[in-house]
Amino acid sequence: MNLFEKLTHQMTEAIESGLSLALHSKNQEVEPLHVVWGLITNTSSVLNQALNRASADKAALELELKSAVDKFPKVSTVSKENIKISKNLYRTLEAADGQSIKNGDSFIAVDSWLIANLGESFLKDTLGKYIDLMELKKNLEASRAGRKIDSQSADEKLE
């Protein structure tokens, strides 16, 4: 099973939303920040719920992410056929795969992706301005309550 076949529906949706933002912004590659934006704009995502619990200013965060994405290199023409997943994003997914294995999961969930990459600048420099990342980690672990991600829809059951 390749890395993309191991993603939960919510993680796949976040990458697809990120891809839409990358296309809209004329970026040739989908970066981790595009995916964070995809998670924040999905009201039912694990991250969006955690931000609600932390009373974070999601509108300001969304604007900040868009402005960071605007600084990425642009190309004159980009399409779904020629856009790529960046090496950076692939590396973050591999880190999440390691976190998933450590959790005993069969699939890569949003919380695993976030926890595996909390030390990365793309999260520290954006999310970290609005919420305490260690609190976020505690929240994500608490919402999982020891459950395993054993299906592609399992992270939809995390509260």
Short mmCIF file of C-alpha atoms in Angstrom, two decimals:
data_model
loop_
_atom_site.label_atom_id
_atom_site.label_comp_id
_atom_site.label_asym_id
_atom_site.label_seq_id
_atom_site.Cartn_x
_atom_site.Cartn_y
_atom_site.Cartn_z
CA MET A 1 0.00 0.00 0.00
CA ASN A 2 1.50 3.35 -0.96
CA LEU A 3 1.45 6.35 1.34
CA PHE A 4 -1.61 7.95 -0.32
CA GLU A 5 -3.66 4.75 -0.03
CA LYS A 6 -3.03 4.84 3.73
CA LEU A 7 -4.60 8.28 4.26
CA THR A 8 -7.93 8.66 6.03
CA HIS A 9 -10.74 10.41 4.15
CA GLN A 10 -10.21 13.57 6.20
CA MET A 11 -6.48 13.64 5.41
CA THR A 12 -7.20 13.03 1.69
CA GLU A 13 -9.80 15.84 1.70
CA ALA A 14 -7.29 18.21 3.31
CA ILE A 15 -4.72 17.43 0.61
CA GLU A 16 -7.37 17.89 -2.11
CA SER A 17 -8.41 21.25 -0.62
CA GLY A 18 -4.74 22.18 -0.43
CA LEU A 19 -4.37 21.21 -4.09
CA SER A 20 -7.29 23.51 -4.98
CA LEU A 21 -5.64 26.38 -3.10
CA ALA A 22 -2.31 25.64 -4.85
CA LEU A 23 -4.05 25.69 -8.25
CA HIS A 24 -5.88 28.91 -7.39
CA SER A 25 -2.60 30.48 -6.20
CA LYS A 26 -0.73 29.22 -9.31
CA ASN A 27 1.72 27.21 -7.19
CA GLN A 28 3.29 24.26 -8.98
CA GLU A 29 3.55 22.14 -5.84
CA VAL A 30 1.23 21.34 -2.96
CA GLU A 31 3.04 22.26 0.27
CA PRO A 32 2.20 21.42 3.91
CA LEU A 33 0.77 24.94 4.40
CA HIS A 34 -1.79 24.28 1.66
CA VAL A 35 -2.90 21.20 3.61
CA VAL A 36 -3.13 23.12 6.91
CA TRP A 37 -5.37 25.62 5.10
CA GLY A 38 -7.46 22.67 3.85
CA LEU A 39 -7.89 21.44 7.42
CA ILE A 40 -8.82 24.86 8.80
CA THR A 41 -11.42 25.52 6.12
CA ASN A 42 -13.08 22.11 6.68
CA THR A 43 -15.41 22.75 9.63
CA SER A 44 -15.57 19.05 10.55
CA SER A 45 -11.78 18.47 10.56
CA VAL A 46 -10.02 17.39 13.74
CA LEU A 47 -7.87 20.55 13.56
CA ASN A 48 -10.85 22.87 13.09
CA GLN A 49 -12.55 21.35 16.16
CA ALA A 50 -9.35 21.71 18.22
CA LEU A 51 -9.09 25.37 17.17
CA ASN A 52 -12.71 25.90 18.25
CA ARG A 53 -11.96 24.40 21.67
CA ALA A 54 -8.93 26.70 21.99
CA SER A 55 -11.05 29.72 20.90
CA ALA A 56 -8.44 30.49 18.24
CA ASP A 57 -9.02 33.23 15.69
CA LYS A 58 -9.53 30.97 12.66
CA ALA A 59 -10.29 33.85 10.28
CA ALA A 60 -6.96 35.52 11.09
CA LEU A 61 -5.16 32.18 10.81
CA GLU A 62 -6.77 31.47 7.45
CA LEU A 63 -5.69 34.92 6.16
CA GLU A 64 -2.17 34.36 7.43
CA LEU A 65 -1.97 30.97 5.69
CA LYS A 66 -3.24 32.47 2.42
CA SER A 67 -0.68 35.26 2.64
CA ALA A 68 2.12 32.70 3.30
CA VAL A 69 0.93 30.66 0.30
CA ASP A 70 1.00 33.84 -1.82
CA LYS A 71 4.76 33.99 -1.23
CA PHE A 72 5.32 30.56 -2.84
CA PRO A 73 6.74 30.54 -6.38
CA LYS A 74 4.06 31.04 -9.03
CA VAL A 75 3.87 29.66 -12.56
CA SER A 76 1.88 31.04 -15.46
CA THR A 77 -0.04 27.83 -16.09
CA VAL A 78 -0.71 25.05 -13.64
CA SER A 79 -3.35 22.35 -13.93
CA LYS A 80 -4.46 19.30 -11.99
CA GLU A 81 -2.44 17.25 -14.49
CA ASN A 82 0.90 18.94 -13.86
CA ILE A 83 0.73 20.01 -10.21
CA LYS A 84 2.95 17.99 -7.87
CA ILE A 85 3.09 17.03 -4.21
CA SER A 86 6.17 18.80 -2.83
CA LYS A 87 9.07 16.86 -1.30
CA ASN A 88 8.27 18.75 1.91
CA LEU A 89 4.68 17.52 2.00
CA TYR A 90 5.77 13.97 1.19
CA ARG A 91 8.30 14.12 4.06
CA THR A 92 5.57 15.27 6.50
CA LEU A 93 3.36 12.37 5.35
CA GLU A 94 6.21 9.91 5.95
CA ALA A 95 6.65 11.34 9.45
CA ALA A 96 2.90 10.90 10.01
CA ASP A 97 3.14 7.31 8.78
CA GLY A 98 5.77 6.69 11.47
CA GLN A 99 3.48 8.28 14.08
CA SER A 100 0.58 6.11 12.87
CA ILE A 101 2.65 2.95 13.18
CA LYS A 102 3.65 4.01 16.72
CA ASN A 103 -0.07 4.49 17.52
CA GLY A 104 -0.88 1.05 16.11
CA ASP A 105 -3.03 2.59 13.35
CA SER A 106 -3.73 1.10 9.93
CA PHE A 107 -4.26 4.52 8.32
CA ILE A 108 -2.69 7.99 8.53
CA ALA A 109 -5.10 10.33 10.31
CA VAL A 110 -5.06 14.12 10.63
CA ASP A 111 -4.05 14.00 14.31
CA SER A 112 -1.04 11.79 13.49
CA TRP A 113 0.02 14.19 10.71
CA LEU A 114 -0.23 17.18 13.04
CA ILE A 115 1.49 15.53 16.02
CA ALA A 116 4.29 14.12 13.85
CA ASN A 117 5.00 17.61 12.47
CA LEU A 118 4.46 19.90 15.50
CA GLY A 119 8.17 20.75 15.55
CA GLU A 120 8.14 21.85 11.89
CA SER A 121 8.31 25.56 11.10
CA PHE A 122 5.22 25.43 8.85
CA LEU A 123 3.14 24.69 11.99
CA LYS A 124 5.16 26.68 14.53
CA ASP A 125 5.12 29.85 12.40
CA THR A 126 1.38 29.72 11.66
CA LEU A 127 -0.68 27.69 14.14
CA GLY A 128 1.86 28.39 16.89
CA LYS A 129 0.98 32.11 16.78
CA TYR A 130 -2.66 31.36 17.61
CA ILE A 131 -2.58 28.37 19.93
CA ASP A 132 -0.14 26.59 22.22
CA LEU A 133 1.08 23.63 20.16
CA MET A 134 1.66 21.47 23.24
CA GLU A 135 -1.97 22.13 24.25
CA LEU A 136 -3.00 21.16 20.72
CA LYS A 137 -1.05 17.91 21.07
CA LYS A 138 -2.78 17.16 24.40
CA ASN A 139 -6.18 17.96 22.85
CA LEU A 140 -5.53 15.70 19.86
CA GLU A 141 -4.38 12.84 22.10
CA ALA A 142 -7.40 13.32 24.38
CA SER A 143 -9.83 13.36 21.44
CA ARG A 144 -8.43 10.05 20.29
CA ALA A 145 -8.78 8.49 23.76
CA GLY A 146 -6.51 5.57 22.86
CA ARG A 147 -8.61 4.51 19.85
CA LYS A 148 -6.90 3.06 16.80
CA ILE A 149 -7.42 4.41 13.29
CA ASP A 150 -8.44 1.16 11.61
CA SER A 151 -10.46 2.51 8.68
CA GLN A 152 -10.31 5.45 6.30
CA SER A 153 -13.27 7.07 8.05
CA ALA A 154 -12.01 6.54 11.62
CA ASP A 155 -10.87 10.11 12.23
CA GLU A 156 -14.43 11.30 11.61
CA LYS A 157 -15.28 9.60 14.91
CA LEU A 158 -12.68 11.52 16.93
CA GLU A 159 -14.28 14.20 19.08
#
